[in-house]
Amino acid sequence: MIFILSDDAGYADFGFQGSTEFKTPNLDKLATESLKFSQAYTTAAVCGPSRAGILTGKYQQRFGFEENNVLDYMSHNGLMGENMGLPLNEKTIADHLKNQGYNTALIGKWHQGDADRFHPTKRGFDYFFGFRGGSRSYWELDEFHQSIQPQNKLEFGFEVYQENQKYLTAALANNAVEYINRQNQPFFLFLSFTAVHTPMEADPEDLKQFPKLSGKRQQLAAMTLAMDREIGKVLNAIDLKGFSDNTIVIYTNDNGGPSDTNFSNNYPLSGTKANHLEGGIRVPFLMRWPQVTDAGGNFDKPISTLDLMPTFYEIAGGNTKDLGPIDGVNLKPYITGENKQRPHQTLYWKKKIAVQFEMGIGNCFATQTAQRSYTT
């Protein structure tokens, strides 16, 4: 099982989503081989909570992981600082699949807690190469930046730090290819790219491919091209190992594109990352599942990234009834037509908003809770 997650991509910034500006030949080819989900939603409009929902199959509000842990931007409720991370009593996709006999790997961004106790290798992942934080440079960190951003240092396993001289997107994909080539048992690979999250740092050679674009839009196009090229390498590695006919591949994005910071395009959706309009929570989603999904088909009923965990678990031979109370569902009976109902009748979103009021003496903080539900 290979799950590929990009970061902050625009809804319309792929050829298979209608873009004529950006070049994504490998994902476009994957789309022709996959079932496309035209109404796929994340559980949050920012990356930390969204990933918590993916990993557990539960709405992240159930266990207090409602916000990104960013100093001065939090509402001062729930988990904070060193305590901010995926609670240790929550089981992850990797925990469940490891119990089913799968080797499990996370390559790339974690963002589920910087403290040692939250480390991926303590949350069910047999193998880890990446970094603990939420974003970092695409280039090698010097000693100064490693000292002020310890959570963003590249790490092999647990506390083995070593920067890579390659462009980060390529370094992650190369490591994924090496991991695939070593496998001789069922495996689950979560390839968690930082692309196309800020900082806007593109390879100069990729920038040359977009002479008609400029500024951040050109940077984004080049970063997207790099990610697509590296995804192509991973898909090719599956072919070369002879795994293609027995491997499910899923590609999606963690939340909507932040058009104000990386100039992503969420057309025709309104809104951006960090808000709960469609542009903040609706994402591209492809599933290539041999003998199950129709190549080039479309599933138009709303699904949630909560559904990934129970779907993977069923594929591994588990029974979702054994998972206890979760919010996601196994998608297989819906995409095969065995169950003709909608996977979800209602989807929910909740966001805490910290508002600072200037008072006569000092400052006062108030928290407003905004809720949205979508009945499908």
mmCIF file of C-alpha atoms in Angstrom:
data_model
loop_
_atom_site.group_PDB
_atom_site.id
_atom_site.type_symbol
_atom_site.label_atom_id
_atom_site.label_comp_id
_atom_site.label_asym_id
_atom_site.label_seq_id
_atom_site.Cartn_x
_atom_site.Cartn_y
_atom_site.Cartn_z
ATOM 1 C CA MET A 1 0.000 0.000 0.000
ATOM 2 C CA ILE A 2 1.395 3.382 -1.001
ATOM 3 C CA PHE A 3 -0.212 6.579 0.250
ATOM 4 C CA ILE A 4 1.168 9.782 -1.260
ATOM 5 C CA LEU A 5 0.215 13.080 0.384
ATOM 6 C CA SER A 6 1.168 16.489 -0.944
ATOM 7 C CA ASP A 7 1.054 19.665 1.106
ATOM 8 C CA ASP A 8 -0.892 22.861 0.323
ATOM 9 C CA ALA A 9 -1.461 22.147 -3.365
ATOM 10 C CA GLY A 10 -4.146 24.076 -5.223
ATOM 11 C CA TYR A 11 -7.269 22.199 -6.259
ATOM 12 C CA ALA A 12 -6.834 23.187 -9.914
ATOM 13 C CA ASP A 13 -3.038 22.996 -10.150
ATOM 14 C CA PHE A 14 -2.806 19.630 -11.890
ATOM 15 C CA GLY A 15 -3.391 18.581 -15.461
ATOM 16 C CA PHE A 16 -5.942 15.980 -14.352
ATOM 17 C CA GLN A 17 -7.770 18.795 -12.539
ATOM 18 C CA GLY A 18 -7.868 20.977 -15.638
ATOM 19 C CA SER A 19 -4.700 23.052 -15.402
ATOM 20 C CA THR A 20 -3.128 24.182 -18.673
ATOM 21 C CA GLU A 21 -0.363 26.155 -16.895
ATOM 22 C CA PHE A 22 1.197 23.427 -14.759
ATOM 23 C CA LYS A 23 2.914 20.250 -15.944
ATOM 24 C CA THR A 24 2.009 17.055 -14.076
ATOM 25 C CA PRO A 25 2.425 14.208 -16.594
ATOM 26 C CA ASN A 26 2.983 11.441 -14.044
ATOM 27 C CA LEU A 27 -0.045 12.282 -11.921
ATOM 28 C CA ASP A 28 -2.085 12.775 -15.099
ATOM 29 C CA LYS A 29 -1.117 9.251 -16.183
ATOM 30 C CA LEU A 30 -1.959 7.922 -12.720
ATOM 31 C CA ALA A 31 -5.370 9.587 -13.045
ATOM 32 C CA THR A 32 -6.088 7.647 -16.248
ATOM 33 C CA GLU A 33 -5.328 4.445 -14.329
ATOM 34 C CA SER A 34 -7.267 5.418 -11.216
ATOM 35 C CA LEU A 35 -10.694 6.096 -9.835
ATOM 36 C CA LYS A 36 -11.004 9.835 -9.292
ATOM 37 C CA PHE A 37 -13.041 11.094 -6.346
ATOM 38 C CA SER A 38 -14.578 14.421 -7.329
ATOM 39 C CA GLN A 39 -15.896 15.201 -3.843
ATOM 40 C CA ALA A 40 -13.052 14.298 -1.497
ATOM 41 C CA TYR A 41 -12.733 16.249 1.752
ATOM 42 C CA THR A 42 -10.163 16.612 4.495
ATOM 43 C CA THR A 43 -11.217 16.928 8.136
ATOM 44 C CA ALA A 44 -9.364 20.211 8.658
ATOM 45 C CA ALA A 45 -8.222 23.174 6.609
ATOM 46 C CA VAL A 46 -4.676 23.063 8.025
ATOM 47 C CA CYS A 47 -2.116 20.295 7.966
ATOM 48 C CA GLY A 48 -1.533 19.091 11.548
ATOM 49 C CA PRO A 49 -5.160 18.321 12.432
ATOM 50 C CA SER A 50 -5.810 17.018 8.922
ATOM 51 C CA ARG A 51 -3.029 14.468 9.317
ATOM 52 C CA ALA A 52 -4.289 13.485 12.773
ATOM 53 C CA GLY A 53 -7.650 12.633 11.214
ATOM 54 C CA ILE A 54 -5.997 10.644 8.437
ATOM 55 C CA LEU A 55 -3.813 8.637 10.800
ATOM 56 C CA THR A 56 -6.610 7.713 13.227
ATOM 57 C CA GLY A 57 -9.791 7.599 11.159
ATOM 58 C CA LYS A 58 -11.371 9.877 13.781
ATOM 59 C CA TYR A 59 -12.324 13.520 13.819
ATOM 60 C CA GLN A 60 -9.325 15.075 15.522
ATOM 61 C CA GLN A 61 -11.557 17.141 17.833
ATOM 62 C CA ARG A 62 -12.351 13.901 19.648
ATOM 63 C CA PHE A 63 -8.859 13.914 21.135
ATOM 64 C CA GLY A 64 -8.020 17.624 21.242
ATOM 65 C CA PHE A 65 -5.784 17.979 18.199
ATOM 66 C CA GLU A 66 -7.724 20.865 16.695
ATOM 67 C CA GLU A 67 -5.020 23.287 15.560
ATOM 68 C CA ASN A 68 -1.491 23.590 14.251
ATOM 69 C CA ASN A 69 0.901 24.238 17.111
ATOM 70 C CA VAL A 70 2.110 27.654 15.977
ATOM 71 C CA LEU A 71 3.195 30.150 18.630
ATOM 72 C CA ASP A 72 0.959 33.256 18.881
ATOM 73 C CA TYR A 73 -1.661 31.823 16.518
ATOM 74 C CA MET A 74 -3.360 29.308 18.793
ATOM 75 C CA SER A 75 -6.557 29.865 20.734
ATOM 76 C CA HIS A 76 -4.952 28.848 24.059
ATOM 77 C CA ASN A 77 -7.277 25.870 24.413
ATOM 78 C CA GLY A 78 -6.505 22.175 24.144
ATOM 79 C CA LEU A 79 -2.986 20.793 23.764
ATOM 80 C CA MET A 80 -0.046 23.188 23.782
ATOM 81 C CA GLY A 81 3.739 23.267 23.312
ATOM 82 C CA GLU A 82 5.468 20.009 24.181
ATOM 83 C CA ASN A 83 2.066 18.465 24.870
ATOM 84 C CA MET A 84 0.859 19.262 21.370
ATOM 85 C CA GLY A 85 0.912 16.038 19.416
ATOM 86 C CA LEU A 86 -1.144 13.011 18.512
ATOM 87 C CA PRO A 87 -2.198 11.639 21.933
ATOM 88 C CA LEU A 88 -0.397 8.448 22.838
ATOM 89 C CA ASN A 89 -3.607 6.522 23.498
ATOM 90 C CA GLU A 90 -4.694 6.989 19.875
ATOM 91 C CA LYS A 91 -3.703 4.190 17.522
ATOM 92 C CA THR A 92 -2.484 5.081 14.040
ATOM 93 C CA ILE A 93 -2.827 3.461 10.638
ATOM 94 C CA ALA A 94 0.689 2.136 11.161
ATOM 95 C CA ASP A 95 -0.197 0.558 14.519
ATOM 96 C CA HIS A 96 -3.085 -1.331 12.957
ATOM 97 C CA LEU A 97 -1.249 -2.420 9.812
ATOM 98 C CA LYS A 98 1.807 -3.515 11.752
ATOM 99 C CA ASN A 99 -0.467 -5.843 13.731
ATOM 100 C CA GLN A 100 -1.665 -7.259 10.402
ATOM 101 C CA GLY A 101 1.890 -8.202 9.421
ATOM 102 C CA TYR A 102 2.788 -5.176 7.306
ATOM 103 C CA ASN A 103 6.105 -3.391 7.351
ATOM 104 C CA THR A 104 5.297 0.295 7.839
ATOM 105 C CA ALA A 105 7.197 3.393 6.733
ATOM 106 C CA LEU A 106 6.796 7.146 6.956
ATOM 107 C CA ILE A 107 8.972 9.207 4.651
ATOM 108 C CA GLY A 108 8.729 12.989 4.851
ATOM 109 C CA LYS A 109 6.748 15.356 7.026
ATOM 110 C CA TRP A 110 5.361 14.164 10.377
ATOM 111 C CA HIS A 111 3.843 17.222 12.148
ATOM 112 C CA GLN A 112 2.193 15.125 14.841
ATOM 113 C CA GLY A 113 4.378 16.240 17.737
ATOM 114 C CA ASP A 114 8.016 17.244 18.104
ATOM 115 C CA ALA A 115 8.673 15.561 21.473
ATOM 116 C CA ASP A 116 10.347 12.147 21.508
ATOM 117 C CA ARG A 117 7.238 10.412 22.825
ATOM 118 C CA PHE A 118 5.321 11.396 19.666
ATOM 119 C CA HIS A 119 8.020 10.159 17.299
ATOM 120 C CA PRO A 120 6.831 8.116 14.262
ATOM 121 C CA THR A 121 8.872 5.088 15.327
ATOM 122 C CA LYS A 122 6.905 5.107 18.586
ATOM 123 C CA ARG A 123 3.578 5.372 16.712
ATOM 124 C CA GLY A 124 3.673 2.184 14.674
ATOM 125 C CA PHE A 125 6.137 3.065 11.920
ATOM 126 C CA ASP A 126 8.993 0.600 11.476
ATOM 127 C CA TYR A 127 10.928 3.007 9.297
ATOM 128 C CA PHE A 128 11.215 6.800 9.275
ATOM 129 C CA PHE A 129 13.138 9.261 7.155
ATOM 130 C CA GLY A 130 12.021 12.850 7.322
ATOM 131 C CA PHE A 131 11.514 15.555 9.905
ATOM 132 C CA ARG A 132 9.239 16.073 12.883
ATOM 133 C CA GLY A 133 8.013 19.598 12.182
ATOM 134 C CA GLY A 134 5.579 21.226 9.784
ATOM 135 C CA SER A 135 7.788 22.815 7.123
ATOM 136 C CA ARG A 136 11.428 23.429 6.346
ATOM 137 C CA SER A 137 13.774 24.542 3.585
ATOM 138 C CA TYR A 138 13.970 22.417 0.450
ATOM 139 C CA TRP A 139 17.733 22.792 0.616
ATOM 140 C CA GLU A 140 20.271 21.478 3.098
ATOM 141 C CA LEU A 141 20.066 23.235 6.490
ATOM 142 C CA ASP A 142 23.280 24.783 7.734
ATOM 143 C CA GLU A 143 24.394 24.349 11.347
ATOM 144 C CA PHE A 144 22.770 27.608 12.441
ATOM 145 C CA HIS A 145 19.325 26.666 11.127
ATOM 146 C CA GLN A 146 19.665 23.159 12.532
ATOM 147 C CA SER A 147 20.273 24.660 15.962
ATOM 148 C CA ILE A 148 17.256 27.002 15.853
ATOM 149 C CA GLN A 149 14.969 24.530 14.066
ATOM 150 C CA PRO A 150 15.787 21.152 15.641
ATOM 151 C CA GLN A 151 12.345 19.797 14.756
ATOM 152 C CA ASN A 152 13.131 20.390 11.069
ATOM 153 C CA LYS A 153 16.408 18.499 10.857
ATOM 154 C CA LEU A 154 16.387 15.463 8.578
ATOM 155 C CA GLU A 155 16.286 12.330 10.679
ATOM 156 C CA PHE A 156 16.866 8.651 9.926
ATOM 157 C CA GLY A 157 14.987 6.463 12.382
ATOM 158 C CA PHE A 158 15.202 7.936 15.868
ATOM 159 C CA GLU A 159 17.670 10.775 16.541
ATOM 160 C CA VAL A 160 20.061 9.942 13.720
ATOM 161 C CA TYR A 161 20.379 13.328 12.029
ATOM 162 C CA GLN A 162 21.967 13.894 8.661
ATOM 163 C CA GLU A 163 21.170 16.559 6.092
ATOM 164 C CA ASN A 164 20.859 15.598 2.427
ATOM 165 C CA GLN A 165 22.461 17.655 -0.329
ATOM 166 C CA LYS A 166 19.653 16.924 -2.773
ATOM 167 C CA TYR A 167 16.553 19.041 -3.237
ATOM 168 C CA LEU A 168 14.211 17.822 -0.494
ATOM 169 C CA THR A 169 11.427 16.546 -2.766
ATOM 170 C CA ALA A 170 13.957 14.400 -4.627
ATOM 171 C CA ALA A 171 15.616 13.224 -1.404
ATOM 172 C CA LEU A 172 12.287 11.964 -0.045
ATOM 173 C CA ALA A 173 11.358 10.184 -3.264
ATOM 174 C CA ASN A 174 14.806 8.605 -3.614
ATOM 175 C CA ASN A 175 14.481 7.259 -0.110
ATOM 176 C CA ALA A 176 11.025 5.903 -0.931
ATOM 177 C CA VAL A 177 12.410 4.101 -3.989
ATOM 178 C CA GLU A 178 15.179 2.573 -1.877
ATOM 179 C CA TYR A 179 12.590 1.465 0.680
ATOM 180 C CA ILE A 180 10.402 -0.174 -1.993
ATOM 181 C CA ASN A 181 13.394 -1.978 -3.470
ATOM 182 C CA ARG A 182 14.207 -3.518 -0.071
ATOM 183 C CA GLN A 183 10.739 -4.974 0.505
ATOM 184 C CA ASN A 184 9.930 -8.659 0.293
ATOM 185 C CA GLN A 185 6.808 -8.648 2.492
ATOM 186 C CA PRO A 186 3.537 -6.673 2.504
ATOM 187 C CA PHE A 187 4.284 -3.024 3.235
ATOM 188 C CA PHE A 188 2.566 0.295 3.871
ATOM 189 C CA LEU A 189 4.447 3.391 2.712
ATOM 190 C CA PHE A 190 3.216 6.844 3.695
ATOM 191 C CA LEU A 191 5.111 9.280 1.457
ATOM 192 C CA SER A 192 4.417 12.667 3.019
ATOM 193 C CA PHE A 193 5.851 15.401 0.790
ATOM 194 C CA THR A 194 6.437 18.956 1.944
ATOM 195 C CA ALA A 195 5.789 20.102 -1.605
ATOM 196 C CA VAL A 196 4.287 22.516 -2.326
ATOM 197 C CA HIS A 197 4.238 24.133 1.134
ATOM 198 C CA THR A 198 6.235 27.314 1.665
ATOM 199 C CA PRO A 199 9.050 28.353 1.586
ATOM 200 C CA MET A 200 8.792 28.964 -2.143
ATOM 201 C CA GLU A 201 12.072 27.343 -3.183
ATOM 202 C CA ALA A 202 12.189 25.805 -6.629
ATOM 203 C CA ASP A 203 15.084 24.199 -8.448
ATOM 204 C CA PRO A 204 16.371 26.787 -10.971
ATOM 205 C CA GLU A 205 16.257 24.192 -13.759
ATOM 206 C CA ASP A 206 12.558 23.614 -13.130
ATOM 207 C CA LEU A 207 11.851 27.344 -13.195
ATOM 208 C CA LYS A 208 13.035 27.412 -16.803
ATOM 209 C CA GLN A 209 10.096 25.198 -17.763
ATOM 210 C CA PHE A 210 7.656 28.036 -17.074
ATOM 211 C CA PRO A 211 8.913 31.170 -18.885
ATOM 212 C CA LYS A 212 5.396 32.608 -19.210
ATOM 213 C CA LEU A 213 4.848 32.640 -15.440
ATOM 214 C CA SER A 214 6.482 34.869 -12.869
ATOM 215 C CA GLY A 215 6.941 35.340 -9.134
ATOM 216 C CA LYS A 216 5.410 32.871 -6.708
ATOM 217 C CA ARG A 217 3.179 31.373 -9.398
ATOM 218 C CA GLN A 218 6.270 30.383 -11.366
ATOM 219 C CA GLN A 219 7.906 29.044 -8.206
ATOM 220 C CA LEU A 220 4.816 26.971 -7.443
ATOM 221 C CA ALA A 221 4.647 25.556 -10.963
ATOM 222 C CA ALA A 222 8.295 24.509 -10.758
ATOM 223 C CA MET A 223 7.849 22.949 -7.294
ATOM 224 C CA THR A 224 4.789 21.052 -8.539
ATOM 225 C CA LEU A 225 6.717 19.801 -11.558
ATOM 226 C CA ALA A 226 9.477 18.526 -9.254
ATOM 227 C CA MET A 227 6.972 16.701 -7.072
ATOM 228 C CA ASP A 228 5.283 15.138 -10.090
ATOM 229 C CA ARG A 229 8.632 13.964 -11.460
ATOM 230 C CA GLU A 230 9.537 12.343 -8.138
ATOM 231 C CA ILE A 231 6.139 10.663 -7.845
ATOM 232 C CA GLY A 232 6.836 9.226 -11.283
ATOM 233 C CA LYS A 233 10.059 7.678 -9.955
ATOM 234 C CA VAL A 234 8.172 6.029 -7.101
ATOM 235 C CA LEU A 235 5.497 4.646 -9.417
ATOM 236 C CA ASN A 236 8.215 3.359 -11.760
ATOM 237 C CA ALA A 237 9.901 1.588 -8.847
ATOM 238 C CA ILE A 238 6.658 -0.283 -8.172
ATOM 239 C CA ASP A 239 6.573 -1.389 -11.809
ATOM 240 C CA LEU A 240 10.203 -2.507 -11.832
ATOM 241 C CA LYS A 241 9.690 -4.605 -8.690
ATOM 242 C CA GLY A 242 6.653 -6.263 -10.255
ATOM 243 C CA PHE A 243 4.377 -4.931 -7.505
ATOM 244 C CA SER A 244 1.942 -2.910 -9.631
ATOM 245 C CA ASP A 245 -0.782 -5.549 -9.917
ATOM 246 C CA ASN A 246 -0.821 -6.073 -6.169
ATOM 247 C CA THR A 247 -0.381 -2.530 -4.837
ATOM 248 C CA ILE A 248 -2.977 0.094 -4.050
ATOM 249 C CA VAL A 249 -1.777 3.655 -4.695
ATOM 250 C CA ILE A 250 -3.626 6.669 -3.317
ATOM 251 C CA TYR A 251 -2.726 10.280 -3.965
ATOM 252 C CA THR A 252 -4.335 13.286 -2.300
ATOM 253 C CA ASN A 253 -3.535 16.626 -0.618
ATOM 254 C CA ASP A 254 -3.748 17.590 3.053
ATOM 255 C CA ASN A 255 -5.961 20.689 2.698
ATOM 256 C CA GLY A 256 -6.784 23.421 0.210
ATOM 257 C CA GLY A 257 -4.138 25.604 -1.341
ATOM 258 C CA PRO A 258 -3.157 28.815 0.493
ATOM 259 C CA SER A 259 -3.565 31.075 -2.520
ATOM 260 C CA ASP A 260 -2.510 34.101 -0.475
ATOM 261 C CA THR A 261 0.941 32.677 0.325
ATOM 262 C CA ASN A 262 1.911 30.269 -2.463
ATOM 263 C CA PHE A 263 -0.354 31.611 -5.248
ATOM 264 C CA SER A 264 -2.105 28.250 -5.639
ATOM 265 C CA ASN A 265 -5.326 28.043 -7.629
ATOM 266 C CA ASN A 266 -8.404 26.428 -6.059
ATOM 267 C CA TYR A 267 -10.748 27.167 -8.982
ATOM 268 C CA PRO A 268 -13.713 26.708 -9.173
ATOM 269 C CA LEU A 269 -13.876 26.541 -5.378
ATOM 270 C CA SER A 270 -14.187 29.537 -3.075
ATOM 271 C CA GLY A 271 -11.804 29.875 -0.161
ATOM 272 C CA THR A 272 -8.271 28.821 0.736
ATOM 273 C CA LYS A 273 -6.298 26.873 3.291
ATOM 274 C CA ALA A 274 -7.282 27.715 6.897
ATOM 275 C CA ASN A 275 -10.944 28.442 6.147
ATOM 276 C CA HIS A 276 -13.916 26.141 5.757
ATOM 277 C CA LEU A 277 -15.152 27.193 2.378
ATOM 278 C CA GLU A 278 -14.769 24.472 -0.240
ATOM 279 C CA GLY A 279 -11.346 25.736 -1.276
ATOM 280 C CA GLY A 280 -9.990 25.036 2.195
ATOM 281 C CA ILE A 281 -11.189 21.466 2.647
ATOM 282 C CA ARG A 282 -11.878 19.881 -0.752
ATOM 283 C CA VAL A 283 -8.929 18.133 -2.391
ATOM 284 C CA PRO A 284 -7.910 16.115 -5.462
ATOM 285 C CA PHE A 285 -8.027 12.382 -4.752
ATOM 286 C CA LEU A 286 -6.902 9.422 -6.898
ATOM 287 C CA MET A 287 -7.086 5.717 -6.081
ATOM 288 C CA ARG A 288 -5.471 3.019 -8.229
ATOM 289 C CA TRP A 289 -6.587 -0.328 -6.847
ATOM 290 C CA PRO A 290 -6.009 -3.229 -9.263
ATOM 291 C CA GLN A 291 -9.078 -5.406 -9.908
ATOM 292 C CA VAL A 292 -11.228 -3.040 -7.805
ATOM 293 C CA THR A 293 -11.292 0.488 -9.244
ATOM 294 C CA ASP A 294 -12.217 1.418 -12.809
ATOM 295 C CA ALA A 295 -9.391 3.110 -14.693
ATOM 296 C CA GLY A 296 -10.430 6.637 -15.561
ATOM 297 C CA GLY A 297 -13.670 6.358 -13.579
ATOM 298 C CA ASN A 298 -15.207 8.927 -11.263
ATOM 299 C CA PHE A 299 -16.852 8.542 -7.853
ATOM 300 C CA ASP A 300 -19.051 11.569 -7.255
ATOM 301 C CA LYS A 301 -20.323 10.946 -3.723
ATOM 302 C CA PRO A 302 -18.549 12.790 -0.897
ATOM 303 C CA ILE A 303 -15.800 10.913 0.919
ATOM 304 C CA SER A 304 -13.460 11.945 3.723
ATOM 305 C CA THR A 305 -9.770 11.341 4.342
ATOM 306 C CA LEU A 306 -11.054 9.692 7.530
ATOM 307 C CA ASP A 307 -11.897 6.769 5.262
ATOM 308 C CA LEU A 308 -8.279 5.974 4.481
ATOM 309 C CA MET A 309 -7.482 4.191 7.733
ATOM 310 C CA PRO A 310 -10.424 1.729 7.738
ATOM 311 C CA THR A 311 -9.995 1.100 3.997
ATOM 312 C CA PHE A 312 -6.328 0.226 4.435
ATOM 313 C CA TYR A 313 -7.169 -1.937 7.442
ATOM 314 C CA GLU A 314 -9.749 -3.964 5.505
ATOM 315 C CA ILE A 315 -7.285 -4.420 2.641
ATOM 316 C CA ALA A 316 -4.801 -5.829 5.146
ATOM 317 C CA GLY A 317 -7.325 -8.470 6.209
ATOM 318 C CA GLY A 318 -8.704 -6.704 9.248
ATOM 319 C CA ASN A 319 -12.322 -6.137 10.218
ATOM 320 C CA THR A 320 -13.256 -2.503 10.872
ATOM 321 C CA LYS A 321 -15.553 -3.652 13.682
ATOM 322 C CA ASP A 322 -12.381 -4.413 15.624
ATOM 323 C CA LEU A 323 -11.214 -0.801 15.401
ATOM 324 C CA GLY A 324 -13.699 0.493 17.949
ATOM 325 C CA PRO A 325 -15.484 3.810 17.464
ATOM 326 C CA ILE A 326 -14.113 5.616 14.402
ATOM 327 C CA ASP A 327 -15.624 8.128 12.000
ATOM 328 C CA GLY A 328 -14.226 6.833 8.723
ATOM 329 C CA VAL A 329 -15.648 3.968 6.669
ATOM 330 C CA ASN A 330 -14.183 1.276 4.441
ATOM 331 C CA LEU A 331 -14.689 2.609 0.902
ATOM 332 C CA LYS A 332 -14.502 -0.694 -0.986
ATOM 333 C CA PRO A 333 -18.219 -1.640 -0.907
ATOM 334 C CA TYR A 334 -19.158 1.836 -2.096
ATOM 335 C CA ILE A 335 -16.756 1.999 -5.025
ATOM 336 C CA THR A 336 -17.618 -1.533 -6.184
ATOM 337 C CA GLY A 337 -21.358 -0.817 -6.025
ATOM 338 C CA GLU A 338 -21.984 -3.453 -3.375
ATOM 339 C CA ASN A 339 -23.328 -0.634 -1.205
ATOM 340 C CA LYS A 340 -25.182 1.953 -3.271
ATOM 341 C CA GLN A 341 -25.652 4.400 -0.398
ATOM 342 C CA ARG A 342 -23.413 7.370 0.294
ATOM 343 C CA PRO A 343 -20.355 6.657 2.463
ATOM 344 C CA HIS A 344 -21.360 9.626 4.671
ATOM 345 C CA GLN A 345 -24.688 11.366 5.092
ATOM 346 C CA THR A 346 -23.060 14.268 6.942
ATOM 347 C CA LEU A 347 -19.502 15.559 7.250
ATOM 348 C CA TYR A 348 -18.415 17.939 10.013
ATOM 349 C CA TRP A 349 -15.870 20.691 10.521
ATOM 350 C CA LYS A 350 -15.025 22.777 13.545
ATOM 351 C CA LYS A 351 -12.504 25.535 14.017
ATOM 352 C CA LYS A 352 -11.419 27.612 16.981
ATOM 353 C CA ILE A 353 -10.653 31.220 16.217
ATOM 354 C CA ALA A 354 -8.588 33.319 18.606
ATOM 355 C CA VAL A 355 -9.606 36.969 18.588
ATOM 356 C CA GLN A 356 -7.553 39.609 20.406
ATOM 357 C CA PHE A 357 -9.381 42.680 21.641
ATOM 358 C CA GLU A 358 -7.543 45.857 22.665
ATOM 359 C CA MET A 359 -8.861 46.921 26.062
ATOM 360 C CA GLY A 360 -8.248 50.024 28.163
ATOM 361 C CA ILE A 361 -5.755 48.156 30.330
ATOM 362 C CA GLY A 362 -3.936 45.188 28.819
ATOM 363 C CA ASN A 363 -5.373 42.748 26.292
ATOM 364 C CA CYS A 364 -8.198 40.271 26.413
ATOM 365 C CA PHE A 365 -8.382 37.018 24.450
ATOM 366 C CA ALA A 366 -11.690 35.455 23.501
ATOM 367 C CA THR A 367 -12.306 32.239 21.622
ATOM 368 C CA GLN A 368 -15.042 31.856 19.077
ATOM 369 C CA THR A 369 -15.995 28.408 17.857
ATOM 370 C CA ALA A 370 -17.161 28.108 14.282
ATOM 371 C CA GLN A 371 -18.858 24.890 13.197
ATOM 372 C CA ARG A 372 -19.916 23.659 9.813
ATOM 373 C CA SER A 373 -21.647 20.501 8.747
ATOM 374 C CA TYR A 374 -22.333 19.303 5.233
ATOM 375 C CA THR A 375 -25.234 16.979 4.621
ATOM 376 C CA THR A 376 -24.426 15.108 1.444
#
